[in-house]
Amino acid sequence: MIIVMQKFADKKNIEQVIKTIEQLKLKPVPLYGTERTVIAVIGDERPVDEHHISSLPGVDKVMTVLDPYKLASRETKHEDSIIDLGDNVTVGGKKIAMMAGPCAVENEDQMEKAATAVAKAGAKIMRGGAFKPRTSPYSFEGLGVAGLELLQKTAKRHGLKTVTEVMDIRDIDVVARHADILQIGTRNMQNFNLLKEVGNTKKPVLLKRGMSATVKEFLLAAEHIMKNGNPNVILCERGIRTFETETRNTLALATVPLVKHLSHLPIIVDPSHSTGRPFLVAPMIKAAIACGADGILVDVHPKPETALCDGDQAIRPEEFIQLMKELKPLAAAVNRAI
Ligand code: PEP
Ligand code: MN
């Protein structure tokens, strides 16, 4: 942290800042200039409230040097994190993790057809929501525990790992017992109590970017999970709200290389919730892989026209199987594997 004093700050002001820094157990190094005094602060500044310093008399501005997130930062851990789901399934590293399946778990026939396609295409992780956050209270809100059981049973039959959303602290245990990855949806990215509680488990967490969250807020949300002892965080760019109405959200793909620059955590892309349009899904998956995404979370439904949730953005099994073939050379071109 660098503290720049105002031009006319007096000795008393400077001394007060120095004392405050010392009380915070950090080392102040004042540099007395002819015009102004600058105080460099040595030590980890992250727990310090920047505004507390900037509001001291005589302080002009405060510049932080370290990323505000610590555990998620590449400054702390240089090498990429790889999240291990067991049975040779990982997220991060050379292999791109493909997660596919319906938005919501609906029934046995739907799940069986979806799982068959996911496995046939060569993906290793199946998605399917049992607890669905819905804008309208009249929409299908998921099958709850019965949906978790169906997801687990079907995925197991096809040798697939699972990812499903948890919306409520009270459901963490049951979701963790049935699924391999706990998904935190966009609407809950800053539900700090929920983040803390999934942080208390060791289960891999798929953290979706808040629809109006900055990248800094996104990484600080990951930090909440990690600070509570769970390092197994997978980030997911799922599009942000903008003025554009042609797509459901705006897919901010630059987030992928940006996050990889700032953090060691793996980041995947959801082309379905970000675009809301099936014909945009394949091109956005290709672009995501080209720019370094560690995985993809895509809605695949055996019969989108009958889906109880988000059918208008799902691709069909045959489209997914074909797409997976097309992705192989593309992944190889960027030194990755599918
Ligand atoms: C989902 O993946 O099912 C979902 C609800 O996504 P999001 O939280 O990104 O809207
Ligand atoms: Mn959905």
Short mmCIF file of C-alpha atoms and ligand atoms in Angstrom, two decimals:
data_model
loop_
_atom_site.label_atom_id
_atom_site.label_comp_id
_atom_site.label_asym_id
_atom_site.label_seq_id
_atom_site.Cartn_x
_atom_site.Cartn_y
_atom_site.Cartn_z
CA MET A 1 0.00 0.00 0.00
CA ILE A 2 1.20 3.50 -0.84
CA ILE A 3 -0.25 6.44 1.06
CA VAL A 4 0.15 9.82 -0.59
CA MET A 5 -0.24 12.73 1.81
CA GLN A 6 -1.80 16.04 0.79
CA LYS A 7 0.57 18.80 -0.22
CA PHE A 8 -0.07 20.76 2.94
CA ALA A 9 -0.29 17.85 5.36
CA ASP A 10 1.56 18.75 8.55
CA LYS A 11 3.88 16.71 10.74
CA LYS A 12 1.00 15.79 13.07
CA ASN A 13 -0.99 14.33 10.15
CA ILE A 14 2.00 12.28 9.01
CA GLU A 15 2.66 11.01 12.50
CA GLN A 16 -0.96 9.96 12.92
CA VAL A 17 -0.82 7.90 9.72
CA ILE A 18 2.45 6.29 10.79
CA LYS A 19 0.98 5.41 14.18
CA THR A 20 -2.15 3.95 12.64
CA ILE A 21 -0.11 1.75 10.30
CA GLU A 22 2.01 0.54 13.21
CA GLN A 23 -1.09 -0.28 15.22
CA LEU A 24 -2.15 -2.49 12.31
CA LYS A 25 1.14 -4.38 12.74
CA LEU A 26 2.46 -3.18 9.40
CA LYS A 27 5.67 -1.27 8.76
CA PRO A 28 5.38 2.34 7.56
CA VAL A 29 8.28 3.71 5.51
CA PRO A 30 7.87 7.48 5.09
CA LEU A 31 9.54 9.15 2.11
CA TYR A 32 9.73 12.86 2.78
CA GLY A 33 9.66 14.80 -0.48
CA THR A 34 10.01 18.52 -1.10
CA GLU A 35 6.35 18.77 -2.15
CA ARG A 36 4.65 15.87 -0.44
CA THR A 37 5.27 12.95 1.83
CA VAL A 38 4.55 9.44 0.64
CA ILE A 39 4.29 6.55 3.09
CA ALA A 40 4.99 3.08 1.79
CA VAL A 41 3.48 0.28 3.83
CA ILE A 42 5.36 -3.00 4.12
CA GLY A 43 3.38 -6.14 4.92
CA ASP A 44 0.12 -7.76 3.88
CA GLU A 45 -2.28 -4.85 3.53
CA ARG A 46 -5.33 -6.94 2.62
CA PRO A 47 -7.01 -7.05 6.01
CA VAL A 48 -6.72 -3.25 6.25
CA ASP A 49 -9.77 -1.16 5.45
CA GLU A 50 -8.46 1.24 2.81
CA HIS A 51 -11.17 3.79 3.64
CA HIS A 52 -10.08 3.90 7.24
CA ILE A 53 -6.68 5.17 6.07
CA SER A 54 -7.96 7.47 3.34
CA SER A 55 -10.24 9.24 5.80
CA LEU A 56 -7.38 10.20 8.15
CA PRO A 57 -6.60 13.95 8.13
CA GLY A 58 -3.96 14.98 5.58
CA VAL A 59 -4.26 11.85 3.42
CA ASP A 60 -4.69 12.54 -0.30
CA LYS A 61 -4.95 9.03 -1.69
CA VAL A 62 -4.29 5.42 -0.89
CA MET A 63 -3.07 2.97 -3.51
CA THR A 64 -3.21 -0.74 -2.87
CA VAL A 65 -0.51 -2.92 -4.32
CA LEU A 66 -1.70 -6.46 -3.64
CA ASP A 67 -4.80 -8.11 -5.10
CA PRO A 68 -7.62 -7.80 -2.55
CA TYR A 69 -8.17 -11.55 -2.78
CA LYS A 70 -5.30 -13.55 -1.44
CA LEU A 71 -6.00 -17.28 -1.62
CA ALA A 72 -7.49 -17.01 -5.11
CA SER A 73 -4.66 -14.86 -6.42
CA ARG A 74 -1.85 -15.93 -8.69
CA GLU A 75 0.39 -13.72 -6.57
CA THR A 76 -0.03 -16.33 -3.85
CA LYS A 77 -0.02 -19.50 -5.94
CA HIS A 78 1.65 -19.37 -9.29
CA GLU A 79 0.70 -22.71 -10.82
CA ASP A 80 -2.80 -23.55 -12.12
CA SER A 81 -5.06 -25.35 -9.66
CA ILE A 82 -6.48 -28.66 -10.72
CA ILE A 83 -9.66 -29.83 -9.02
CA ASP A 84 -9.81 -33.58 -8.66
CA LEU A 85 -13.23 -35.23 -8.86
CA GLY A 86 -11.83 -38.75 -8.61
CA ASP A 87 -11.74 -41.55 -11.22
CA ASN A 88 -9.37 -39.51 -13.36
CA VAL A 89 -11.85 -36.69 -13.84
CA THR A 90 -10.35 -33.27 -13.22
CA VAL A 91 -11.14 -29.62 -13.84
CA GLY A 92 -8.12 -27.47 -14.72
CA GLY A 93 -4.93 -28.55 -16.40
CA LYS A 94 -4.59 -29.75 -19.96
CA LYS A 95 -7.86 -31.61 -20.29
CA ILE A 96 -10.99 -29.54 -20.90
CA ALA A 97 -13.82 -30.56 -18.57
CA MET A 98 -17.08 -30.94 -20.43
CA MET A 99 -20.22 -30.71 -18.28
CA ALA A 100 -23.52 -31.25 -20.05
CA GLY A 101 -27.12 -32.11 -19.39
CA PRO A 102 -30.54 -30.56 -18.96
CA CYS A 103 -31.13 -27.35 -17.10
CA ALA A 104 -33.46 -29.19 -14.72
CA VAL A 105 -33.90 -32.83 -13.76
CA GLU A 106 -37.43 -33.71 -14.88
CA ASN A 107 -37.99 -37.45 -15.13
CA GLU A 108 -36.30 -40.80 -15.66
CA ASP A 109 -36.74 -40.96 -19.41
CA GLN A 110 -35.34 -37.44 -19.92
CA MET A 111 -32.37 -38.14 -17.68
CA GLU A 112 -31.60 -41.48 -19.25
CA LYS A 113 -31.62 -40.01 -22.77
CA ALA A 114 -29.53 -37.03 -21.70
CA ALA A 115 -26.98 -39.18 -19.87
CA THR A 116 -26.68 -41.53 -22.83
CA ALA A 117 -25.83 -38.56 -25.07
CA VAL A 118 -23.43 -36.98 -22.56
CA ALA A 119 -21.51 -40.26 -22.17
CA LYS A 120 -21.59 -41.07 -25.89
CA ALA A 121 -20.19 -37.64 -26.71
CA GLY A 122 -17.29 -38.31 -24.34
CA ALA A 123 -18.15 -35.76 -21.65
CA LYS A 124 -17.45 -36.85 -18.09
CA ILE A 125 -19.70 -34.63 -16.01
CA MET A 126 -23.48 -34.39 -16.08
CA ARG A 127 -25.43 -31.32 -15.10
CA GLY A 128 -29.05 -31.13 -13.95
CA GLY A 129 -30.74 -28.84 -11.46
CA ALA A 130 -32.91 -30.26 -8.69
CA PHE A 131 -33.27 -26.96 -6.83
CA LYS A 132 -34.01 -24.31 -9.44
CA PRO A 133 -33.89 -20.57 -8.82
CA ARG A 134 -36.76 -19.21 -10.92
CA THR A 135 -37.69 -15.62 -11.62
CA SER A 136 -41.40 -16.45 -11.45
CA PRO A 137 -42.74 -18.33 -8.43
CA TYR A 138 -45.14 -20.10 -10.82
CA SER A 139 -42.34 -21.75 -12.81
CA PHE A 140 -41.05 -25.28 -12.21
CA GLU A 141 -38.74 -25.11 -9.22
CA GLY A 142 -37.18 -28.54 -9.56
CA LEU A 143 -37.82 -31.96 -8.07
CA GLY A 144 -35.75 -31.33 -4.95
CA VAL A 145 -34.27 -34.41 -3.27
CA ALA A 146 -36.04 -36.74 -5.73
CA GLY A 147 -34.22 -34.88 -8.50
CA LEU A 148 -30.87 -35.30 -6.76
CA GLU A 149 -31.50 -39.04 -6.47
CA LEU A 150 -32.42 -39.30 -10.12
CA LEU A 151 -29.34 -37.33 -11.17
CA GLN A 152 -27.06 -39.45 -9.03
CA LYS A 153 -28.57 -42.77 -10.11
CA THR A 154 -28.56 -41.97 -13.82
CA ALA A 155 -25.06 -40.48 -13.83
CA LYS A 156 -23.70 -43.47 -11.94
CA ARG A 157 -25.16 -45.88 -14.47
CA HIS A 158 -23.27 -44.04 -17.21
CA GLY A 159 -20.04 -43.51 -15.27
CA LEU A 160 -20.49 -39.74 -15.09
CA LYS A 161 -19.70 -37.22 -12.35
CA THR A 162 -22.38 -34.68 -11.43
CA VAL A 163 -22.87 -30.97 -10.87
CA THR A 164 -26.05 -29.49 -9.42
CA GLU A 165 -27.08 -26.26 -7.76
CA VAL A 166 -27.46 -25.67 -4.06
CA MET A 167 -29.49 -22.58 -3.18
CA ASP A 168 -29.93 -22.94 0.55
CA ILE A 169 -27.58 -23.62 3.43
CA ARG A 170 -30.09 -26.18 4.75
CA ASP A 171 -29.67 -28.27 1.57
CA ILE A 172 -25.86 -28.39 1.48
CA ASP A 173 -25.60 -31.76 3.21
CA VAL A 174 -28.11 -33.53 1.02
CA VAL A 175 -26.73 -32.01 -2.19
CA ALA A 176 -23.17 -32.89 -1.14
CA ARG A 177 -24.22 -36.49 -0.50
CA HIS A 178 -25.66 -36.85 -3.99
CA ALA A 179 -23.41 -34.75 -6.23
CA ASP A 180 -19.72 -34.35 -7.02
CA ILE A 181 -19.79 -30.57 -7.53
CA LEU A 182 -21.90 -28.02 -5.64
CA GLN A 183 -23.05 -25.28 -7.99
CA ILE A 184 -23.59 -21.77 -6.66
CA GLY A 185 -25.80 -19.93 -9.14
CA THR A 186 -25.41 -16.41 -10.43
CA ARG A 187 -28.10 -15.12 -8.08
CA ASN A 188 -26.22 -16.41 -5.07
CA MET A 189 -22.68 -15.34 -5.95
CA GLN A 190 -22.77 -12.83 -3.13
CA ASN A 191 -24.83 -14.88 -0.70
CA PHE A 192 -21.94 -14.75 1.74
CA ASN A 193 -23.45 -17.11 4.30
CA LEU A 194 -23.97 -19.75 1.62
CA LEU A 195 -20.40 -19.20 0.36
CA LYS A 196 -19.07 -19.66 3.89
CA GLU A 197 -20.99 -22.87 4.40
CA VAL A 198 -19.86 -24.47 1.13
CA GLY A 199 -16.43 -23.32 2.21
CA ASN A 200 -16.79 -25.48 5.28
CA THR A 201 -17.17 -28.56 3.11
CA LYS A 202 -14.30 -29.92 1.05
CA LYS A 203 -16.58 -30.54 -1.93
CA PRO A 204 -15.65 -28.94 -5.26
CA VAL A 205 -17.72 -25.81 -5.81
CA LEU A 206 -18.74 -24.40 -9.18
CA LEU A 207 -19.13 -20.67 -8.58
CA LYS A 208 -21.06 -18.86 -11.29
CA ARG A 209 -20.35 -15.20 -11.88
CA GLY A 210 -23.02 -12.87 -10.59
CA MET A 211 -24.91 -11.39 -13.52
CA SER A 212 -23.81 -7.90 -12.54
CA ALA A 213 -20.63 -8.71 -10.66
CA THR A 214 -17.24 -7.34 -11.58
CA VAL A 215 -14.33 -9.73 -11.96
CA LYS A 216 -12.94 -8.44 -8.66
CA GLU A 217 -16.22 -9.21 -6.89
CA PHE A 218 -16.26 -12.64 -8.58
CA LEU A 219 -12.79 -13.46 -7.26
CA LEU A 220 -13.64 -12.09 -3.82
CA ALA A 221 -16.66 -14.42 -3.75
CA ALA A 222 -14.28 -17.32 -4.46
CA GLU A 223 -12.10 -15.98 -1.66
CA HIS A 224 -14.99 -16.34 0.81
CA ILE A 225 -15.21 -20.05 -0.01
CA MET A 226 -11.46 -20.57 0.14
CA LYS A 227 -11.02 -18.62 3.36
CA ASN A 228 -13.31 -21.10 5.04
CA GLY A 229 -11.02 -23.95 4.12
CA ASN A 230 -12.23 -25.17 0.76
CA PRO A 231 -9.66 -24.62 -2.01
CA ASN A 232 -11.68 -26.57 -4.60
CA VAL A 233 -13.30 -23.70 -6.43
CA ILE A 234 -14.15 -23.75 -10.13
CA LEU A 235 -15.19 -20.39 -11.59
CA CYS A 236 -17.85 -20.13 -14.30
CA GLU A 237 -18.41 -17.20 -16.66
CA ARG A 238 -22.13 -17.32 -17.50
CA GLY A 239 -22.66 -13.91 -19.04
CA ILE A 240 -23.51 -10.55 -17.55
CA ARG A 241 -26.44 -8.21 -17.95
CA THR A 242 -25.97 -5.45 -20.50
CA PHE A 243 -28.24 -3.30 -22.68
CA GLU A 244 -28.26 -6.04 -25.34
CA THR A 245 -31.54 -7.90 -25.73
CA GLU A 246 -30.76 -10.24 -28.63
CA THR A 247 -28.92 -12.57 -26.27
CA ARG A 248 -30.11 -13.60 -22.81
CA ASN A 249 -26.92 -12.16 -21.31
CA THR A 250 -23.66 -10.90 -22.78
CA LEU A 251 -20.94 -13.51 -22.76
CA ALA A 252 -17.83 -11.75 -21.52
CA LEU A 253 -15.21 -14.09 -22.91
CA ALA A 254 -12.29 -11.80 -22.06
CA THR A 255 -13.03 -12.80 -18.47
CA VAL A 256 -11.41 -16.17 -19.21
CA PRO A 257 -7.85 -15.01 -19.98
CA LEU A 258 -8.25 -12.17 -17.49
CA VAL A 259 -9.17 -14.50 -14.63
CA LYS A 260 -6.39 -16.88 -15.62
CA HIS A 261 -4.00 -13.95 -15.40
CA LEU A 262 -5.27 -12.91 -11.96
CA SER A 263 -6.00 -16.28 -10.42
CA HIS A 264 -4.80 -19.88 -10.37
CA LEU A 265 -8.37 -21.20 -10.20
CA PRO A 266 -9.87 -23.01 -13.19
CA ILE A 267 -12.53 -21.12 -15.12
CA ILE A 268 -15.20 -22.65 -17.33
CA VAL A 269 -17.81 -21.08 -19.62
CA ASP A 270 -21.58 -21.56 -19.80
CA PRO A 271 -22.62 -20.79 -23.41
CA SER A 272 -26.28 -21.62 -22.72
CA HIS A 273 -27.26 -19.22 -19.95
CA SER A 274 -25.02 -16.54 -21.43
CA THR A 275 -26.55 -16.54 -24.91
CA GLY A 276 -29.96 -18.13 -24.37
CA ARG A 277 -29.93 -19.20 -28.02
CA PRO A 278 -29.09 -22.72 -29.21
CA PHE A 279 -27.43 -21.62 -32.48
CA LEU A 280 -24.94 -19.49 -30.55
CA VAL A 281 -23.91 -22.34 -28.27
CA ALA A 282 -21.47 -24.14 -30.60
CA PRO A 283 -19.63 -21.01 -31.77
CA MET A 284 -19.30 -19.73 -28.21
CA ILE A 285 -17.97 -23.08 -26.99
CA LYS A 286 -15.35 -22.96 -29.73
CA ALA A 287 -14.42 -19.40 -28.83
CA ALA A 288 -14.27 -20.30 -25.13
CA ILE A 289 -11.87 -23.14 -25.79
CA ALA A 290 -9.77 -20.97 -28.07
CA CYS A 291 -9.36 -18.34 -25.35
CA GLY A 292 -8.32 -20.81 -22.67
CA ALA A 293 -11.44 -22.01 -20.85
CA ASP A 294 -10.81 -25.03 -18.64
CA GLY A 295 -14.25 -26.42 -19.25
CA ILE A 296 -17.76 -25.92 -20.57
CA LEU A 297 -21.15 -26.18 -18.86
CA VAL A 298 -23.79 -26.67 -21.53
CA ASP A 299 -27.53 -27.34 -21.55
CA VAL A 300 -28.32 -30.51 -23.52
CA HIS A 301 -31.92 -31.76 -23.49
CA PRO A 302 -33.31 -34.78 -25.36
CA LYS A 303 -36.43 -32.82 -26.27
CA PRO A 304 -35.96 -29.08 -25.74
CA GLU A 305 -39.51 -28.29 -26.88
CA THR A 306 -40.91 -30.13 -23.86
CA ALA A 307 -38.34 -28.95 -21.30
CA LEU A 308 -39.70 -27.62 -18.01
CA CYS A 309 -36.88 -25.12 -17.75
CA ASP A 310 -34.77 -23.23 -20.32
CA GLY A 311 -35.72 -25.45 -23.29
CA ASP A 312 -35.24 -22.48 -25.59
CA GLN A 313 -31.49 -22.50 -24.99
CA ALA A 314 -30.73 -26.23 -24.94
CA ILE A 315 -29.04 -28.08 -27.77
CA ARG A 316 -30.08 -31.59 -28.76
CA PRO A 317 -28.11 -34.79 -28.07
CA GLU A 318 -27.11 -35.29 -31.71
CA GLU A 319 -25.88 -31.70 -31.92
CA PHE A 320 -23.78 -32.17 -28.80
CA ILE A 321 -22.27 -35.43 -30.04
CA GLN A 322 -21.36 -33.81 -33.37
CA LEU A 323 -19.97 -30.72 -31.65
CA MET A 324 -17.72 -32.79 -29.40
CA LYS A 325 -16.12 -34.29 -32.50
CA GLU A 326 -15.48 -30.83 -33.93
CA LEU A 327 -13.91 -29.66 -30.69
CA LYS A 328 -11.11 -32.20 -30.66
CA PRO A 329 -8.87 -30.60 -33.32
CA LEU A 330 -9.73 -27.18 -31.99
CA ALA A 331 -8.60 -28.13 -28.48
CA ALA A 332 -5.44 -29.69 -29.89
CA ALA A 333 -4.67 -26.45 -31.73
CA VAL A 334 -4.48 -24.62 -28.39
CA ASN A 335 -2.54 -27.44 -26.76
CA ARG A 336 -5.51 -28.83 -24.85
CA ALA A 337 -7.41 -32.10 -24.99
CA ILE A 338 -11.10 -32.90 -24.83
C1 PEP B 1 -28.08 -23.10 -14.16
O1 PEP B 1 -26.94 -23.35 -14.56
O2 PEP B 1 -28.97 -23.96 -14.07
C2 PEP B 1 -28.43 -21.74 -13.75
C3 PEP B 1 -29.56 -21.46 -13.09
O3 PEP B 1 -27.52 -20.84 -14.12
P1 PEP B 1 -27.26 -19.32 -13.64
O4 PEP B 1 -27.16 -19.39 -12.14
O5 PEP B 1 -25.99 -18.98 -14.31
O6 PEP B 1 -28.43 -18.53 -14.14
MN MN B 2 -31.15 -22.81 -16.71
#
